[in-house]
PDB file of C-alpha atoms in Angstrom:
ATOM      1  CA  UNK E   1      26.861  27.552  12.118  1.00  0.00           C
ATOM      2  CA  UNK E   2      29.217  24.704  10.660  1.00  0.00           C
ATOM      3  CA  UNK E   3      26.284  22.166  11.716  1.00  0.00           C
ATOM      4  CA  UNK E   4      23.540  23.749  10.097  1.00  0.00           C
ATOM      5  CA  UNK E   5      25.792  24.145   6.898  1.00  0.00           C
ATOM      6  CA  UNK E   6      26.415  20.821   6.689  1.00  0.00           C
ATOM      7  CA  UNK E   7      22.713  20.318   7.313  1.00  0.00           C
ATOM      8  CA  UNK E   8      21.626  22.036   4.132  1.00  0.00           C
ATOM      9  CA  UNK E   9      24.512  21.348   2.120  1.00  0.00           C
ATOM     10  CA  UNK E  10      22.865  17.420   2.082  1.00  0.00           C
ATOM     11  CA  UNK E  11      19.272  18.800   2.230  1.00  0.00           C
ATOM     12  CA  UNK E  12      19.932  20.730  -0.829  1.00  0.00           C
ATOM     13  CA  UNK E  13      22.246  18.169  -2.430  1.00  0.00           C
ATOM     14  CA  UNK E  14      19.261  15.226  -2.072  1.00  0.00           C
ATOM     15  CA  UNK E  15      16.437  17.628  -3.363  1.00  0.00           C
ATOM     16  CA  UNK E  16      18.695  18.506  -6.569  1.00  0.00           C
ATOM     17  CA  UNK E  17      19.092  14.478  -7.646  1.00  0.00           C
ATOM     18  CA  UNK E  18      15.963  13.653  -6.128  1.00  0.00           C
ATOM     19  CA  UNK E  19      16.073  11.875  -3.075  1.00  0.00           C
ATOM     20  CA  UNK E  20      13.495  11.865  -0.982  1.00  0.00           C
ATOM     21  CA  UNK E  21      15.769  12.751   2.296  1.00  0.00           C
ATOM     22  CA  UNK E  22      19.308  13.411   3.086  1.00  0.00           C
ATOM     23  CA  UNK E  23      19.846  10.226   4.942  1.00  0.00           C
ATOM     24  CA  UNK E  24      20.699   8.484   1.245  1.00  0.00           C
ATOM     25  CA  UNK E  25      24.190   9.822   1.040  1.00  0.00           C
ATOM     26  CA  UNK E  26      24.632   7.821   4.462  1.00  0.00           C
ATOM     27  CA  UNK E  27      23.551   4.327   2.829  1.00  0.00           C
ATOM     28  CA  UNK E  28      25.825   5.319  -0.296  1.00  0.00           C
ATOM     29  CA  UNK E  29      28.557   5.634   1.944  1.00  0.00           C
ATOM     30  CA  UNK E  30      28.134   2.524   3.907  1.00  0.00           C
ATOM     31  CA  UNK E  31      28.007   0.616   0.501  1.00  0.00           C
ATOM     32  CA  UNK E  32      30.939   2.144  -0.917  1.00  0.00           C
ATOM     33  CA  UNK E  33      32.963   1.509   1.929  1.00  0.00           C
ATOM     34  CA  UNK E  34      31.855  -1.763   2.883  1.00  0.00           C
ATOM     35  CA  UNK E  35      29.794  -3.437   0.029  1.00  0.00           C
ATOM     36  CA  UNK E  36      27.231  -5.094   2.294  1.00  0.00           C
ATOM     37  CA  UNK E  37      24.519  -5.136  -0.961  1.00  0.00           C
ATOM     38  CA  UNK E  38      25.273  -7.886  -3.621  1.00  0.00           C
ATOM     39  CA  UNK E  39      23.389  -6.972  -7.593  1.00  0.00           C
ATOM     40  CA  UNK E  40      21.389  -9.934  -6.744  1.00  0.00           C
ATOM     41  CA  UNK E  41      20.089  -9.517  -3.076  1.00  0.00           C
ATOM     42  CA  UNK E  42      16.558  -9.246  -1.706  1.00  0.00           C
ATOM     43  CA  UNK E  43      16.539  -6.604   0.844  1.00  0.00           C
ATOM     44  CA  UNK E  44      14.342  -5.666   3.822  1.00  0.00           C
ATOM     45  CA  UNK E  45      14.708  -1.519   4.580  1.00  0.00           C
ATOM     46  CA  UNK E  46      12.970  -1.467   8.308  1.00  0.00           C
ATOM     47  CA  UNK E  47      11.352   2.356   9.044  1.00  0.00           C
ATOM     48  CA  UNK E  48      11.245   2.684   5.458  1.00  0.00           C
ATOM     49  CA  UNK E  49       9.577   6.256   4.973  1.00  0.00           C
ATOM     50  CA  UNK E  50       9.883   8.552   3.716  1.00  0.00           C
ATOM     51  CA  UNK E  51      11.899   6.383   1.048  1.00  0.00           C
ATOM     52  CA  UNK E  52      15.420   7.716   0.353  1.00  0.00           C
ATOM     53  CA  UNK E  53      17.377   3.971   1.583  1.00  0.00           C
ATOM     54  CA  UNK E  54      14.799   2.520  -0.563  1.00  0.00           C
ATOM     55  CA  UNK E  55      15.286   4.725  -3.580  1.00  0.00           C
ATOM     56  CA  UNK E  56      19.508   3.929  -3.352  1.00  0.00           C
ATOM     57  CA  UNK E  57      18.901   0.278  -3.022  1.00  0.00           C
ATOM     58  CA  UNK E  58      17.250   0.558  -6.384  1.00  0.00           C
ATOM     59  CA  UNK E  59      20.792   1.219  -7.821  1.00  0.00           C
ATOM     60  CA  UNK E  60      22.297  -1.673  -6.026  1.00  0.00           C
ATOM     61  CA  UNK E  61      20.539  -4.539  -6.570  1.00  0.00           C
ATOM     62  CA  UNK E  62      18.412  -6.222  -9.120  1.00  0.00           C
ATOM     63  CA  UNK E  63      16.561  -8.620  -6.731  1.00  0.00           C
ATOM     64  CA  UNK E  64      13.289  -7.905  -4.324  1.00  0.00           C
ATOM     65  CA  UNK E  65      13.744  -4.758  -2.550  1.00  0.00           C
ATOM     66  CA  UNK E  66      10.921  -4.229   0.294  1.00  0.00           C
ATOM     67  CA  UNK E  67      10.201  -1.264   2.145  1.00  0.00           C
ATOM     68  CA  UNK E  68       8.460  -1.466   6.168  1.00  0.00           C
ATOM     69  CA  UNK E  69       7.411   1.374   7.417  1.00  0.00           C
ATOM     70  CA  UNK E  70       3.876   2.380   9.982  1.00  0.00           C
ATOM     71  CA  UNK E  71       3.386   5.116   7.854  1.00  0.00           C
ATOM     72  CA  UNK E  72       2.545   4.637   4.544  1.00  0.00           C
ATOM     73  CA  UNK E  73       5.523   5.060   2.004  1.00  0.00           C
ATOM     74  CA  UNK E  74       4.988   7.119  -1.351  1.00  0.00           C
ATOM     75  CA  UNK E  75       4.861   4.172  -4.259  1.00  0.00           C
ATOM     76  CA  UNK E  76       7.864   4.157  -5.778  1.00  0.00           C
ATOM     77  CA  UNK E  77       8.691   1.571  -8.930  1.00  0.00           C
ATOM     78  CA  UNK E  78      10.045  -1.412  -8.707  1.00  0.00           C
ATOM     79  CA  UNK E  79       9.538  -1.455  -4.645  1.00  0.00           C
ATOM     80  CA  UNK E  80       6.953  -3.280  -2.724  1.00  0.00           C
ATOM     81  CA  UNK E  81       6.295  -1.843   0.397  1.00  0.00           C
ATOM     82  CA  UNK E  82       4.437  -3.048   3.934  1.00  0.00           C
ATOM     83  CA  UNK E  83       2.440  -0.511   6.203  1.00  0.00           C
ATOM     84  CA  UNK E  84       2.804  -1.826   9.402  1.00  0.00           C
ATOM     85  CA  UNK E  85       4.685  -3.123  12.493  1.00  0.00           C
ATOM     86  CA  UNK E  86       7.951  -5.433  11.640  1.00  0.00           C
ATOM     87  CA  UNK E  87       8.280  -6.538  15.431  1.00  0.00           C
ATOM     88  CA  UNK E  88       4.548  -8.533  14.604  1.00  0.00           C
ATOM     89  CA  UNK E  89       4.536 -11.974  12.893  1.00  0.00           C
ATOM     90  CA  UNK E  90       2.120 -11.252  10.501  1.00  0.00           C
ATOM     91  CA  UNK E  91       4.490  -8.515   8.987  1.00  0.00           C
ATOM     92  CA  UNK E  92       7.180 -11.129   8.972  1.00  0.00           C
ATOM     93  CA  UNK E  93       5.289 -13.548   7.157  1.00  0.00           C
ATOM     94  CA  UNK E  94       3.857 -11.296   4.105  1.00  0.00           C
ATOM     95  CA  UNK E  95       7.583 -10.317   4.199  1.00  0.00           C
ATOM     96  CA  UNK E  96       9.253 -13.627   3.625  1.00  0.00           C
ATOM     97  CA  UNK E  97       6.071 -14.177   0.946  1.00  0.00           C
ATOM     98  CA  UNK E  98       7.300 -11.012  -1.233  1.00  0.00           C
ATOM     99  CA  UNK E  99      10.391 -12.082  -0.913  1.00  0.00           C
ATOM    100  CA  UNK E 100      10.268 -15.820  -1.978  1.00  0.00           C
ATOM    101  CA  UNK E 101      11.358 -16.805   1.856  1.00  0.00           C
ATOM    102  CA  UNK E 102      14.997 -15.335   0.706  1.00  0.00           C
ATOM    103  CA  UNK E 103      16.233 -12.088   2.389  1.00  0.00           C
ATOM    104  CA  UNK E 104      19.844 -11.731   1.987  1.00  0.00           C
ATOM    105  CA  UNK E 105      20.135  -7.968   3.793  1.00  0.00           C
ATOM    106  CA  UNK E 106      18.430  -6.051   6.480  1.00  0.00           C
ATOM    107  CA  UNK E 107      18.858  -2.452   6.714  1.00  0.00           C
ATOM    108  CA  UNK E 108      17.291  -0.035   9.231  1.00  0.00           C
ATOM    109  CA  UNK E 109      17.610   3.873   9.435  1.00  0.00           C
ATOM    110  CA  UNK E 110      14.860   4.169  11.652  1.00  0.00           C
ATOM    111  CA  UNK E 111      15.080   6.250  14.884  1.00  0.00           C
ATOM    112  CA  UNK E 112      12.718   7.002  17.867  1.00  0.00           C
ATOM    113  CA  UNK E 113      11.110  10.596  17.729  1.00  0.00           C
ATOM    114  CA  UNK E 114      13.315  12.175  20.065  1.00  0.00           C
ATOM    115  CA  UNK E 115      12.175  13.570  23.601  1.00  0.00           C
ATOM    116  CA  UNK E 116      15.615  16.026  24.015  1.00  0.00           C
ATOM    117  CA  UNK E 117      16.174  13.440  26.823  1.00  0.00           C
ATOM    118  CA  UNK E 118      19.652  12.393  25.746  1.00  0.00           C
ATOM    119  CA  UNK E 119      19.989   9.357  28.041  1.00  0.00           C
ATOM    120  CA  UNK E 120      15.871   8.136  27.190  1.00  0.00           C
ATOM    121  CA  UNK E 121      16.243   9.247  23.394  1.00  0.00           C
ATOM    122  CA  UNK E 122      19.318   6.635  23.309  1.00  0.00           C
ATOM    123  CA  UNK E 123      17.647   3.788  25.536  1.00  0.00           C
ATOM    124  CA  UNK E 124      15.001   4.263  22.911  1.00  0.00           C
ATOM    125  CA  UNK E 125      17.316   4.043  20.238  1.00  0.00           C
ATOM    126  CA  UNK E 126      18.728   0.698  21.698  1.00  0.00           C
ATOM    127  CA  UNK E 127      15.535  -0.922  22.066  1.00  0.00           C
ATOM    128  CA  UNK E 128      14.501  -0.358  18.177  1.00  0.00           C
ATOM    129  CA  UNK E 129      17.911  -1.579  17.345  1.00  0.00           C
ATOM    130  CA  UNK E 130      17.656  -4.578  19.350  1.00  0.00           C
ATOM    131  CA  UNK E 131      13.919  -5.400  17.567  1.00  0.00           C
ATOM    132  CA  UNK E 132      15.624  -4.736  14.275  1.00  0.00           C
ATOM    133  CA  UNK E 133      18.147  -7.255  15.077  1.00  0.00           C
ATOM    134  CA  UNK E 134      15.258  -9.504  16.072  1.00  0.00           C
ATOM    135  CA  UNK E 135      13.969  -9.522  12.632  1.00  0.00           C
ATOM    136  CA  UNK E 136      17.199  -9.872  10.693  1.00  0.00           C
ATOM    137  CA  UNK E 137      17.825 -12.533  12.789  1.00  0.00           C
ATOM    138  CA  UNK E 138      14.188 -14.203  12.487  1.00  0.00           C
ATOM    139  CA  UNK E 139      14.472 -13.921   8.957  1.00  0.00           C
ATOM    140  CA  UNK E 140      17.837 -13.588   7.235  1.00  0.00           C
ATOM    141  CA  UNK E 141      19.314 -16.713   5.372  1.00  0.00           C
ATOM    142  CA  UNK E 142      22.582 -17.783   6.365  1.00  0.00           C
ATOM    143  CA  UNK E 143      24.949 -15.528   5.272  1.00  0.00           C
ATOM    144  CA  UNK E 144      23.181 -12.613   5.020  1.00  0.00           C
ATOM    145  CA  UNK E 145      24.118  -9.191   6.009  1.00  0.00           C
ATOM    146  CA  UNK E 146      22.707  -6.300   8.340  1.00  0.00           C
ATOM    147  CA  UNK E 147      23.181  -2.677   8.772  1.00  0.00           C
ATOM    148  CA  UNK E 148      21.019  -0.025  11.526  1.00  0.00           C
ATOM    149  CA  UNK E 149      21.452   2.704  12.799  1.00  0.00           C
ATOM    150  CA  UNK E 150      21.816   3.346  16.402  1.00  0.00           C
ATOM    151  CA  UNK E 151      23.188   5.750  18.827  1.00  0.00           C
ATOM    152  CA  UNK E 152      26.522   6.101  20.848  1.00  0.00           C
ATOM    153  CA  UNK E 153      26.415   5.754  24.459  1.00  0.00           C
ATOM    154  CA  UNK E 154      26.085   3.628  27.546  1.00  0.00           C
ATOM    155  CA  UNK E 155      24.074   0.838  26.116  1.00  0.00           C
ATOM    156  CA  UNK E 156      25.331   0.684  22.849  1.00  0.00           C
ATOM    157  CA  UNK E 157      28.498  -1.502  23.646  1.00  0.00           C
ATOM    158  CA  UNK E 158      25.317  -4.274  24.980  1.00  0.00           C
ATOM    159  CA  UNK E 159      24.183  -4.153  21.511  1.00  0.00           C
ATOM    160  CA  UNK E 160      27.169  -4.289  19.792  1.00  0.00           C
ATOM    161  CA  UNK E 161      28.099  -6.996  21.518  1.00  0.00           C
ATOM    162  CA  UNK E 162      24.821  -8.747  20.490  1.00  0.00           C
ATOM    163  CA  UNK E 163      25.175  -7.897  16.614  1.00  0.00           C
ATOM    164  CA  UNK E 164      28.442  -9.742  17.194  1.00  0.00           C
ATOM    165  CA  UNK E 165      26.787 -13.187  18.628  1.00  0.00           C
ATOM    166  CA  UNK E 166      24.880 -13.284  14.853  1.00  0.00           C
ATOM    167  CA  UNK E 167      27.275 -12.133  12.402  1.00  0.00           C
ATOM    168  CA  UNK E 168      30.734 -13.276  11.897  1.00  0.00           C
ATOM    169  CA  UNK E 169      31.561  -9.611  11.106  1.00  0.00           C
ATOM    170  CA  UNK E 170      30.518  -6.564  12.639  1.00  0.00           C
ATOM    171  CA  UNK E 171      31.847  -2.746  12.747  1.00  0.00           C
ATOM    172  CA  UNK E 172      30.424   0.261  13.362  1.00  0.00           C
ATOM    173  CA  UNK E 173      30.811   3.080  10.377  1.00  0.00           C
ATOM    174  CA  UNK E 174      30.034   6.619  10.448  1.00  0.00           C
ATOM    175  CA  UNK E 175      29.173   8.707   7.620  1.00  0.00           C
ATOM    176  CA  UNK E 176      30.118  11.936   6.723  1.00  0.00           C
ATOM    177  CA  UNK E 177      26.407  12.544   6.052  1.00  0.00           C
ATOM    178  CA  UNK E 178      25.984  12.153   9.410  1.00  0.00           C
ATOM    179  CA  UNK E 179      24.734  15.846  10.860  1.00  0.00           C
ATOM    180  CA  UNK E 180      28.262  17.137  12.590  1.00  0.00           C
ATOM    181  CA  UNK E 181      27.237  16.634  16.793  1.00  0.00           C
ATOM    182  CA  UNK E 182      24.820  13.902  16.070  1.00  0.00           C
ATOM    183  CA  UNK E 183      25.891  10.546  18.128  1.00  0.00           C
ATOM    184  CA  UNK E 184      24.646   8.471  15.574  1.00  0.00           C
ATOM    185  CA  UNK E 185      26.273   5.518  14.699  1.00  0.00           C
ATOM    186  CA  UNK E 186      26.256   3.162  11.914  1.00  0.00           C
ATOM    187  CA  UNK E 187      26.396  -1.083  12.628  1.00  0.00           C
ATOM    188  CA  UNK E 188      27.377  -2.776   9.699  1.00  0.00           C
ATOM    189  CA  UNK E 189      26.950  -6.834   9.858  1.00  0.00           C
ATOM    190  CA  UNK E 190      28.049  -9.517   7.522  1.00  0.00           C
ATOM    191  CA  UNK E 191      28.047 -13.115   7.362  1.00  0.00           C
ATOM    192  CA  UNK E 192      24.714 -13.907   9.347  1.00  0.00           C
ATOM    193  CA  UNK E 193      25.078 -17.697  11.010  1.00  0.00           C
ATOM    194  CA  UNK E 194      21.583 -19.030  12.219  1.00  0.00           C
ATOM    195  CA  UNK E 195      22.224 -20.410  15.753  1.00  0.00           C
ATOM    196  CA  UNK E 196      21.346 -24.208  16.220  1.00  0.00           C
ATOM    197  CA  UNK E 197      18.718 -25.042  18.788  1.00  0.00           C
ATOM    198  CA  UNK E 198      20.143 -24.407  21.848  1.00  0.00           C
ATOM    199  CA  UNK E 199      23.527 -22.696  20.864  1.00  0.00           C
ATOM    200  CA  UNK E 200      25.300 -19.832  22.057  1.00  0.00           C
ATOM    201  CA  UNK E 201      27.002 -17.175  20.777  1.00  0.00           C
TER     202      UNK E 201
END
Protein backbone atom coordinates (compact mmCIF):
# COMPACT_ATOMS: atom_id res chain seq x y z
CA UNK A 1 0.00 0.00 0.00
CA UNK A 2 2.79 2.54 1.24
CA UNK A 3 4.67 1.68 -2.20
CA UNK A 4 2.02 2.32 -4.48
CA UNK A 5 1.28 5.65 -2.53
CA UNK A 6 4.43 6.83 -2.96
CA UNK A 7 4.12 5.71 -6.56
CA UNK A 8 1.30 8.09 -7.38
CA UNK A 9 2.08 10.69 -5.04
CA UNK A 10 5.24 11.46 -7.78
CA UNK A 11 3.09 10.32 -10.77
CA UNK A 12 0.57 12.84 -9.85
CA UNK A 13 3.04 15.43 -8.57
CA UNK A 14 5.07 15.33 -12.26
CA UNK A 15 1.75 15.43 -14.34
CA UNK A 16 0.56 18.65 -12.24
CA UNK A 17 4.04 20.79 -13.17
CA UNK A 18 4.44 19.01 -16.24
CA UNK A 19 7.02 16.59 -16.38
CA UNK A 20 6.99 14.15 -18.63
CA UNK A 21 7.75 11.22 -15.90
CA UNK A 22 8.30 10.92 -12.27
CA UNK A 23 11.92 10.08 -12.53
CA UNK A 24 12.63 14.20 -12.60
CA UNK A 25 12.25 14.66 -8.90
CA UNK A 26 15.23 12.01 -8.76
CA UNK A 27 17.66 14.28 -10.99
CA UNK A 28 16.40 17.39 -8.83
CA UNK A 29 17.50 15.67 -5.93
CA UNK A 30 20.83 14.54 -7.07
CA UNK A 31 21.52 18.25 -8.09
CA UNK A 32 20.46 19.72 -4.98
CA UNK A 33 22.42 17.54 -2.98
CA UNK A 34 25.42 17.29 -4.92
CA UNK A 35 25.57 20.07 -7.65
CA UNK A 36 27.10 17.90 -10.37
CA UNK A 37 25.46 20.52 -13.26
CA UNK A 38 27.38 23.89 -13.62
CA UNK A 39 24.86 27.09 -15.52
CA UNK A 40 27.31 26.70 -18.22
CA UNK A 41 27.69 22.88 -18.98
CA UNK A 42 26.94 20.89 -22.12
CA UNK A 43 25.27 17.77 -21.11
CA UNK A 44 24.74 14.32 -22.63
CA UNK A 45 21.26 12.58 -20.97
CA UNK A 46 21.88 8.72 -22.25
CA UNK A 47 18.17 6.74 -22.57
CA UNK A 48 16.76 10.04 -22.91
CA UNK A 49 12.90 9.27 -23.47
CA UNK A 50 10.50 9.92 -22.61
CA UNK A 51 12.21 13.37 -21.60
CA UNK A 52 11.69 14.31 -17.92
CA UNK A 53 16.01 14.46 -17.07
CA UNK A 54 16.03 16.42 -20.16
CA UNK A 55 13.22 18.80 -19.32
CA UNK A 56 15.12 19.54 -15.53
CA UNK A 57 18.41 20.07 -17.17
CA UNK A 58 16.71 22.89 -18.97
CA UNK A 59 16.60 24.71 -15.55
CA UNK A 60 20.18 24.03 -14.82
CA UNK A 61 22.19 24.98 -17.40
CA UNK A 62 22.42 27.46 -20.16
CA UNK A 63 24.85 25.49 -22.41
CA UNK A 64 24.07 22.44 -25.07
CA UNK A 65 21.83 20.02 -23.53
CA UNK A 66 21.47 16.68 -25.78
CA UNK A 67 19.12 14.03 -25.40
CA UNK A 68 20.06 9.95 -26.73
CA UNK A 69 17.56 7.84 -26.76
CA UNK A 70 16.49 4.52 -29.57
CA UNK A 71 13.21 5.74 -29.42
CA UNK A 72 12.43 8.85 -30.67
CA UNK A 73 12.06 11.68 -27.96
CA UNK A 74 9.02 14.23 -28.17
CA UNK A 75 10.82 17.74 -29.45
CA UNK A 76 11.15 19.72 -26.74
CA UNK A 77 12.80 23.53 -27.03
CA UNK A 78 15.95 24.34 -26.62
CA UNK A 79 17.08 20.40 -26.73
CA UNK A 80 18.66 18.60 -29.55
CA UNK A 81 18.11 15.14 -29.45
CA UNK A 82 19.80 11.77 -31.24
CA UNK A 83 17.63 8.60 -32.16
CA UNK A 84 19.89 5.97 -31.90
CA UNK A 85 22.50 3.71 -30.21
CA UNK A 86 25.21 5.70 -27.89
CA UNK A 87 27.45 2.45 -27.55
CA UNK A 88 28.07 3.10 -31.76
CA UNK A 89 30.71 5.61 -32.97
CA UNK A 90 28.70 7.27 -35.27
CA UNK A 91 26.34 8.41 -32.35
CA UNK A 92 29.44 9.58 -30.58
CA UNK A 93 30.62 11.60 -33.27
CA UNK A 94 27.26 13.66 -34.24
CA UNK A 95 27.36 13.97 -30.40
CA UNK A 96 30.66 15.68 -29.87
CA UNK A 97 29.54 17.80 -33.31
CA UNK A 98 26.29 19.26 -31.40
CA UNK A 99 28.18 19.78 -28.75
CA UNK A 100 31.25 21.74 -30.09
CA UNK A 101 33.59 18.56 -28.99
CA UNK A 102 32.84 19.91 -25.20
CA UNK A 103 30.69 17.68 -22.90
CA UNK A 104 31.18 18.61 -19.40
CA UNK A 105 28.35 15.97 -17.82
CA UNK A 106 26.95 12.62 -18.61
CA UNK A 107 23.83 11.53 -17.11
CA UNK A 108 21.96 8.24 -17.63
CA UNK A 109 18.52 7.08 -16.14
CA UNK A 110 18.20 4.41 -18.45
CA UNK A 111 17.32 0.84 -17.31
CA UNK A 112 16.91 -2.60 -19.04
CA UNK A 113 13.15 -3.70 -19.50
CA UNK A 114 12.98 -5.93 -16.72
CA UNK A 115 12.47 -9.85 -17.04
CA UNK A 116 11.23 -10.28 -13.00
CA UNK A 117 14.59 -12.17 -12.98
CA UNK A 118 16.13 -10.26 -10.10
CA UNK A 119 19.70 -11.59 -10.47
CA UNK A 120 19.49 -11.19 -14.83
CA UNK A 121 17.43 -7.81 -14.50
CA UNK A 122 20.60 -6.50 -12.37
CA UNK A 123 23.45 -8.17 -14.60
CA UNK A 124 21.53 -6.27 -17.22
CA UNK A 125 21.54 -3.27 -15.34
CA UNK A 126 25.41 -3.53 -14.86
CA UNK A 127 26.18 -4.02 -18.35
CA UNK A 128 24.22 -0.66 -19.53
CA UNK A 129 25.98 1.05 -16.73
CA UNK A 130 29.27 -0.12 -17.69
CA UNK A 131 28.52 1.13 -21.65
CA UNK A 132 27.36 4.38 -20.14
CA UNK A 133 30.57 4.72 -18.43
CA UNK A 134 32.18 3.85 -21.75
CA UNK A 135 30.83 6.89 -23.31
CA UNK A 136 31.41 9.40 -20.53
CA UNK A 137 34.64 8.21 -20.53
CA UNK A 138 35.14 8.29 -24.51
CA UNK A 139 33.89 11.62 -24.49
CA UNK A 140 33.94 13.76 -21.36
CA UNK A 141 36.63 16.60 -21.08
CA UNK A 142 38.76 16.52 -18.20
CA UNK A 143 36.98 17.39 -15.38
CA UNK A 144 33.77 16.55 -16.21
CA UNK A 145 31.17 14.89 -14.20
CA UNK A 146 28.85 11.67 -14.45
CA UNK A 147 25.78 10.40 -12.87
CA UNK A 148 23.61 6.72 -13.87
CA UNK A 149 21.60 4.87 -12.52
CA UNK A 150 22.19 1.35 -11.64
CA UNK A 151 21.07 -1.33 -9.39
CA UNK A 152 22.22 -2.75 -5.93
CA UNK A 153 23.60 -6.11 -5.79
CA UNK A 154 26.39 -8.54 -6.45
CA UNK A 155 28.00 -6.82 -9.33
CA UNK A 156 27.48 -3.45 -8.49
CA UNK A 157 30.55 -3.08 -6.06
CA UNK A 158 32.67 -4.18 -9.79
CA UNK A 159 31.22 -1.12 -11.16
CA UNK A 160 31.61 1.07 -8.53
CA UNK A 161 34.85 0.30 -8.29
CA UNK A 162 35.30 1.16 -12.03
CA UNK A 163 33.44 4.68 -11.80
CA UNK A 164 36.16 5.18 -9.20
CA UNK A 165 39.32 4.43 -11.67
CA UNK A 166 37.78 7.70 -13.87
CA UNK A 167 36.61 10.15 -11.48
CA UNK A 168 38.41 11.54 -8.59
CA UNK A 169 35.02 11.48 -6.78
CA UNK A 170 32.41 9.05 -6.71
CA UNK A 171 29.29 8.18 -4.29
CA UNK A 172 26.34 6.57 -4.68
CA UNK A 173 22.96 8.73 -3.75
CA UNK A 174 19.53 7.60 -3.42
CA UNK A 175 16.54 9.59 -3.88
CA UNK A 176 13.56 9.77 -2.10
CA UNK A 177 11.83 9.59 -5.51
CA UNK A 178 13.09 6.43 -5.71
CA UNK A 179 9.81 3.87 -5.65
CA UNK A 180 10.06 2.51 -1.75
CA UNK A 181 11.52 -1.52 -2.47
CA UNK A 182 13.18 -0.55 -5.66
CA UNK A 183 17.16 -1.44 -5.45
CA UNK A 184 17.97 1.30 -7.50
CA UNK A 185 20.84 3.19 -6.92
CA UNK A 186 22.16 6.44 -7.91
CA UNK A 187 26.31 6.90 -8.98
CA UNK A 188 27.24 10.29 -8.83
CA UNK A 189 30.90 11.12 -10.44
CA UNK A 190 32.94 14.24 -10.42
CA UNK A 191 36.20 15.32 -11.52
CA UNK A 192 36.66 13.06 -14.73
CA UNK A 193 40.73 12.53 -15.36
CA UNK A 194 41.41 11.11 -18.97
CA UNK A 195 43.90 8.23 -18.44
CA UNK A 196 47.30 8.62 -20.37
CA UNK A 197 48.15 5.94 -22.87
CA UNK A 198 48.86 3.12 -21.03
CA UNK A 199 47.87 4.21 -17.40
CA UNK A 200 46.07 2.64 -14.75
CA UNK A 201 43.68 3.47 -12.46
Amino acid sequence: MTSQWTRDKYYTRAMREGFRARAAYKLLEIQKRHTVIRDDDNVVDLGAAPGSWLQVLKTFTQGTIIGVDLNAIAPMEGVKTIVGDFTTPEVQEEVRGLASGIVSVVTCDASPKLSGATSYDQARAIALGEDALAFAVTILKDGGNFICKSFQGEDFPELYAEVKKHFLSVRTFRPLASRRGSKEIYIVAKNFRRQKDGAEG
